[in-house]
GROMACS .gro file of C-alpha atoms in nm:
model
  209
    1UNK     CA    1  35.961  29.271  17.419
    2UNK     CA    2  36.020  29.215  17.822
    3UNK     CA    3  35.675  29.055  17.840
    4UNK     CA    4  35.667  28.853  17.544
    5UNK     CA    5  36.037  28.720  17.544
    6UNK     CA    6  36.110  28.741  17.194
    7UNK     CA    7  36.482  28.811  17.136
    8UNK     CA    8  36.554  29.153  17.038
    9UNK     CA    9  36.722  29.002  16.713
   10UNK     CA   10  36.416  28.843  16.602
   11UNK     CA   11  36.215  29.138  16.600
   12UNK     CA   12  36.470  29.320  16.469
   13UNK     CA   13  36.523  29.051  16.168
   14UNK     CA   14  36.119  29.106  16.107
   15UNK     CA   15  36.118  29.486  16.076
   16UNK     CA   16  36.472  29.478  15.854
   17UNK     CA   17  36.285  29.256  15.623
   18UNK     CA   18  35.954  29.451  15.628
   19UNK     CA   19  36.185  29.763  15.539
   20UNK     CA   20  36.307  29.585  15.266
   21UNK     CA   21  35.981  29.548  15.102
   22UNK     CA   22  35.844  29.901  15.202
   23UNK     CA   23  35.661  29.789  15.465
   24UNK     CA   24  35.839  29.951  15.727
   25UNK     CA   25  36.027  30.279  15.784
   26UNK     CA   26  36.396  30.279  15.975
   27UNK     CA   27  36.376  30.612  16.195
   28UNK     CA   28  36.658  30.742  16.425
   29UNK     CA   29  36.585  30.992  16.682
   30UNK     CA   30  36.845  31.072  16.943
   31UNK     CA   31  37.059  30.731  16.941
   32UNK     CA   32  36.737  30.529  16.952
   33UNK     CA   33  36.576  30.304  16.680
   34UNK     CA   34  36.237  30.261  16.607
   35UNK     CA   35  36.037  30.141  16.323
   36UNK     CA   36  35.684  30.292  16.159
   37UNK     CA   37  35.484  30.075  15.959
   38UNK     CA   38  35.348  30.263  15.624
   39UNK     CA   39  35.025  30.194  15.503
   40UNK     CA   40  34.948  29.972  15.251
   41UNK     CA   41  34.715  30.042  15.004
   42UNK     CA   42  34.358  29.784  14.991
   43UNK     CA   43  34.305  29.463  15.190
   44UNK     CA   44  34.399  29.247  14.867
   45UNK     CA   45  34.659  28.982  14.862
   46UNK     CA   46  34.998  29.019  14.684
   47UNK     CA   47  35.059  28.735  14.397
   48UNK     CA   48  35.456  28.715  14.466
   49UNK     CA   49  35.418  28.480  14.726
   50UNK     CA   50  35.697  28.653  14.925
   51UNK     CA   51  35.508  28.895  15.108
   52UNK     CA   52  35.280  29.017  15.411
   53UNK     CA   53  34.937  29.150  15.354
   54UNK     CA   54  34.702  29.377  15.592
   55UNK     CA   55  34.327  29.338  15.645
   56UNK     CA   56  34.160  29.607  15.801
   57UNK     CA   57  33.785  29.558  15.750
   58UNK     CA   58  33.507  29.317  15.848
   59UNK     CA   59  33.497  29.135  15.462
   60UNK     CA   60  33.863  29.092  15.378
   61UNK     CA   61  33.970  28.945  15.712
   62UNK     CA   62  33.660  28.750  15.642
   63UNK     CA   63  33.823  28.619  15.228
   64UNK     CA   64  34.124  28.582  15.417
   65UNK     CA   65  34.004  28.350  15.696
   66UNK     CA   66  33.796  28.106  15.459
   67UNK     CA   67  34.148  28.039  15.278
   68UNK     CA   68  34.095  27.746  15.495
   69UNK     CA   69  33.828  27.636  15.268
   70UNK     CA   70  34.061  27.578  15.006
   71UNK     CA   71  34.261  27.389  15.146
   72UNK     CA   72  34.339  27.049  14.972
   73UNK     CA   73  34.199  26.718  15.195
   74UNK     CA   74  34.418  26.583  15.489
   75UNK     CA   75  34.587  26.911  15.520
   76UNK     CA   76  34.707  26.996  15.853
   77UNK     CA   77  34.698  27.346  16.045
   78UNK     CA   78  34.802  27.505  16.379
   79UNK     CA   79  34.608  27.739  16.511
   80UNK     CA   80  34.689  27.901  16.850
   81UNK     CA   81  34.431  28.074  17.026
   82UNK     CA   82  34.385  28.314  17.344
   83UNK     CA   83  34.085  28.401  17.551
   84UNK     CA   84  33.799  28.311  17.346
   85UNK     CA   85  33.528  28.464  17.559
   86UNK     CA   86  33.655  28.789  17.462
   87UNK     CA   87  33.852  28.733  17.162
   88UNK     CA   88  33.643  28.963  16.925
   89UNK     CA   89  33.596  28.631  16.691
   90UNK     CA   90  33.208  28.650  16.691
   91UNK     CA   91  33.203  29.039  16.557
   92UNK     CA   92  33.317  28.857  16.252
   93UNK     CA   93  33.161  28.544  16.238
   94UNK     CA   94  32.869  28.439  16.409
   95UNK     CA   95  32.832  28.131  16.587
   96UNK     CA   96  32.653  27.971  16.314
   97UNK     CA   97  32.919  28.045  16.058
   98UNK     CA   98  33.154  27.919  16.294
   99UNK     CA   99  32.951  27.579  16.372
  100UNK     CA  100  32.944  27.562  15.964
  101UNK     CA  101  33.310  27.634  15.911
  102UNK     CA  102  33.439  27.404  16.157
  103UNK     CA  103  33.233  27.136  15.973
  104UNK     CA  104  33.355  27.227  15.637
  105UNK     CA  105  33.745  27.119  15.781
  106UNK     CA  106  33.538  26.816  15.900
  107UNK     CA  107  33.451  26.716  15.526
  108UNK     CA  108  33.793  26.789  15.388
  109UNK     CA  109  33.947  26.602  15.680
  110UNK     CA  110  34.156  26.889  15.789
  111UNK     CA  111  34.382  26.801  16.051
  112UNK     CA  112  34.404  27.102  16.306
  113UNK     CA  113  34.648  27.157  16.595
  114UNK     CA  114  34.507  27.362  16.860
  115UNK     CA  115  34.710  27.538  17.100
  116UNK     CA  116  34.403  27.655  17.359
  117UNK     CA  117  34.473  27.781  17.700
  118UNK     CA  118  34.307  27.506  17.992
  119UNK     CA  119  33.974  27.520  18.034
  120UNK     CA  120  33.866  27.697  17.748
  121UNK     CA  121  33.653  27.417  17.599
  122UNK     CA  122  33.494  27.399  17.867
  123UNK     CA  123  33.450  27.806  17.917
  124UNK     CA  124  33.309  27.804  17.522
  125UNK     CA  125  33.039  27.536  17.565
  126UNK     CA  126  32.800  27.733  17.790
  127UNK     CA  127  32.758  28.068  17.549
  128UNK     CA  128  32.821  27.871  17.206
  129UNK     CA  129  32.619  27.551  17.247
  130UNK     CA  130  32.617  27.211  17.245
  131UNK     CA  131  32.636  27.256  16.802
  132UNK     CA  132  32.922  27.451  16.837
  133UNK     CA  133  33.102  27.175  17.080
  134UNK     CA  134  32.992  26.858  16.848
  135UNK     CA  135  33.091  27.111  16.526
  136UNK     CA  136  33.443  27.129  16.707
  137UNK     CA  137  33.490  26.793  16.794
  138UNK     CA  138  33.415  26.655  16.459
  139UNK     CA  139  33.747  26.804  16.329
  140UNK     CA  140  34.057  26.579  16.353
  141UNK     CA  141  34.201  26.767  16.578
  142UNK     CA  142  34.549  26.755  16.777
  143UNK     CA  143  34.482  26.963  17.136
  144UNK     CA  144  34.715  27.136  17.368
  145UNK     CA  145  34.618  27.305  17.653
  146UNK     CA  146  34.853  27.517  17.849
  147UNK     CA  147  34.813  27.752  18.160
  148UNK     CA  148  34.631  28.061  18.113
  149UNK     CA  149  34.897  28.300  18.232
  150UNK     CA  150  35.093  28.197  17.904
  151UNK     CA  151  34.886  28.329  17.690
  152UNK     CA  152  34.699  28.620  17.795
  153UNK     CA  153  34.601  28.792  17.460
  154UNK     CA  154  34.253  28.778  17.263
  155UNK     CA  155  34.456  28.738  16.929
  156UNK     CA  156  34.434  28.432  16.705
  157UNK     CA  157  34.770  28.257  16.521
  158UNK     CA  158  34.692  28.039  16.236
  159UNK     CA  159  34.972  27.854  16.075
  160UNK     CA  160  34.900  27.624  15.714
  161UNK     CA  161  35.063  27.581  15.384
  162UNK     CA  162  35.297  27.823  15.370
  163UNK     CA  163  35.164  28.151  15.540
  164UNK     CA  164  35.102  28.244  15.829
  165UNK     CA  165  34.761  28.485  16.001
  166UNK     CA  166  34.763  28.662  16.300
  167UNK     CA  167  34.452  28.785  16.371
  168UNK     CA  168  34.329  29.066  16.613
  169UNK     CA  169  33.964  29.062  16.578
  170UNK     CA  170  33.853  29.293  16.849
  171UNK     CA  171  34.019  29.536  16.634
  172UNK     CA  172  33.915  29.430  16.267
  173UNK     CA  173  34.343  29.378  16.205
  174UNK     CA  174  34.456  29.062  16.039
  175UNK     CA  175  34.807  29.044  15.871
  176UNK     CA  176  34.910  28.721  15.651
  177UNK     CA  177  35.303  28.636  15.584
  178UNK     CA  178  35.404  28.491  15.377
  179UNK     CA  179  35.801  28.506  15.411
  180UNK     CA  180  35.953  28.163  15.473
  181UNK     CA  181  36.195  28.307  15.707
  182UNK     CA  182  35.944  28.480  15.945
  183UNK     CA  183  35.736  28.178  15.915
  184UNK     CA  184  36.031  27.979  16.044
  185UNK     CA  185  36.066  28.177  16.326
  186UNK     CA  186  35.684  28.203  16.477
  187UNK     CA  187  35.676  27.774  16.418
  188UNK     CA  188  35.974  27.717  16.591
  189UNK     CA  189  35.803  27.950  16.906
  190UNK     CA  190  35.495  27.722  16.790
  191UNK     CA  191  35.693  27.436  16.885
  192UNK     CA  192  35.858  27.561  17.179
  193UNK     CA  193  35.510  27.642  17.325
  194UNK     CA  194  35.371  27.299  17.227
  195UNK     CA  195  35.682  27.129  17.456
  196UNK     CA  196  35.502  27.311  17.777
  197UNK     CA  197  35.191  27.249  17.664
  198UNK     CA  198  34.962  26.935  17.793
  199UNK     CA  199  34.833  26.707  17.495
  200UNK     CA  200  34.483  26.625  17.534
  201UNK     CA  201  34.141  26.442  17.400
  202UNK     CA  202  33.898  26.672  17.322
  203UNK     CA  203  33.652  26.405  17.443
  204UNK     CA  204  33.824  26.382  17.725
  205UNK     CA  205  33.780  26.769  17.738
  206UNK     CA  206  33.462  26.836  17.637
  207UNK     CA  207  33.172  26.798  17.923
  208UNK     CA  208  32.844  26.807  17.798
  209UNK     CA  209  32.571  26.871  18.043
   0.00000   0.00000   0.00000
């Protein structure tokens, strides 16, 4: 909690409300709190709408990924990411999957906020291609670059309609919530990180040699 600055009530707000929904188990042991989470049973998604779903293999973080597909035209989503290089993204898509999804959100006229840390378009281009870059910059997209040392993770936020994904993908771990309350909280960091962040042109960004 030291490194990533999130209050102690915030976190403490999440796992009260995960509890509530057996999701999470309070256990005291000698004064001190902590918090297990129980396992949930399948990769599927809950039809309440209120709730948070795992996905712990290759083919349902896959489902739950192309939701994005769905989406209706001129919808707009934030997605923050880390170190791509290493981000695990690629053991779940391959670069042609990605060149194909990205132009998919192209059709549909997705709008996408990217949160990236600086120079990582530049980083991408010489292992994904010049398809990958032109598949990426065909998106209307909304950049924001900020220094590295701010993010330094390999995980992947995703923020549209009314959930939210947070994706580990070296690890094959994706959760989705869908609680309006915890989705409140993790766009109003969002928006806090977008105020230090530098807003960009990807074509401004983009060097193609």
């Amino acid at each position: 909690m030291r490194e990533t600055q999130i209050p102690h009530a915030s976190l403490y707000l999440a796992f009260a409300k995960l509890s509530e929904r057996g999701l999470a188990q309070r256990i005291i042991r000698k004064g001190l709190i902590y918090w297990r989470v129980q396992h949930l049973v399948g990769n599927q998604l809950s039809k309440t709408g209120d709730t948070i779903g795992l996905f712990t293999t290759k083919d349902a973080i896959r489902e739950c990924i192309n939701q994005l597909l769905a989406l209706k035209e001129g919808s707009r989503v934030i997605i923050v990411e880390g170190t791509q290089s290493d981000s695990g993204w690629f053991n779940i898509f391959s670069t042609e999957e990605t060149i194909n999804l990205n132009r998919a959100l192209s059709r549909k006229k997705i709008i996408c906020e990217n949160i990236l840390p600086e120079s990582y378009l530049q980083d991408a281009i010489p292992y994904l291609g010049l398809d990958w870059a032109l598949s990426f910059k065909a998106r209307p997209i909304i950049t924001y670059l900020i220094k590295k040392d701010l993010i330094i993770s390999n995980a992947l936020l995703v923020i549209f309609q009314k959930k939210v994904i947070l994706l580990d993908a070296k690890e094959l771990v994706a959760v989705e919530i869908c609680n309006k309350e915890i989705i409140h909280l993790i766009q109003g960091m969002v928006e806090v990180i977008k105020g230090m962040a530098k807003k960009v042109l990807v074509d401004d960004e983009l060097v193609f040699k």
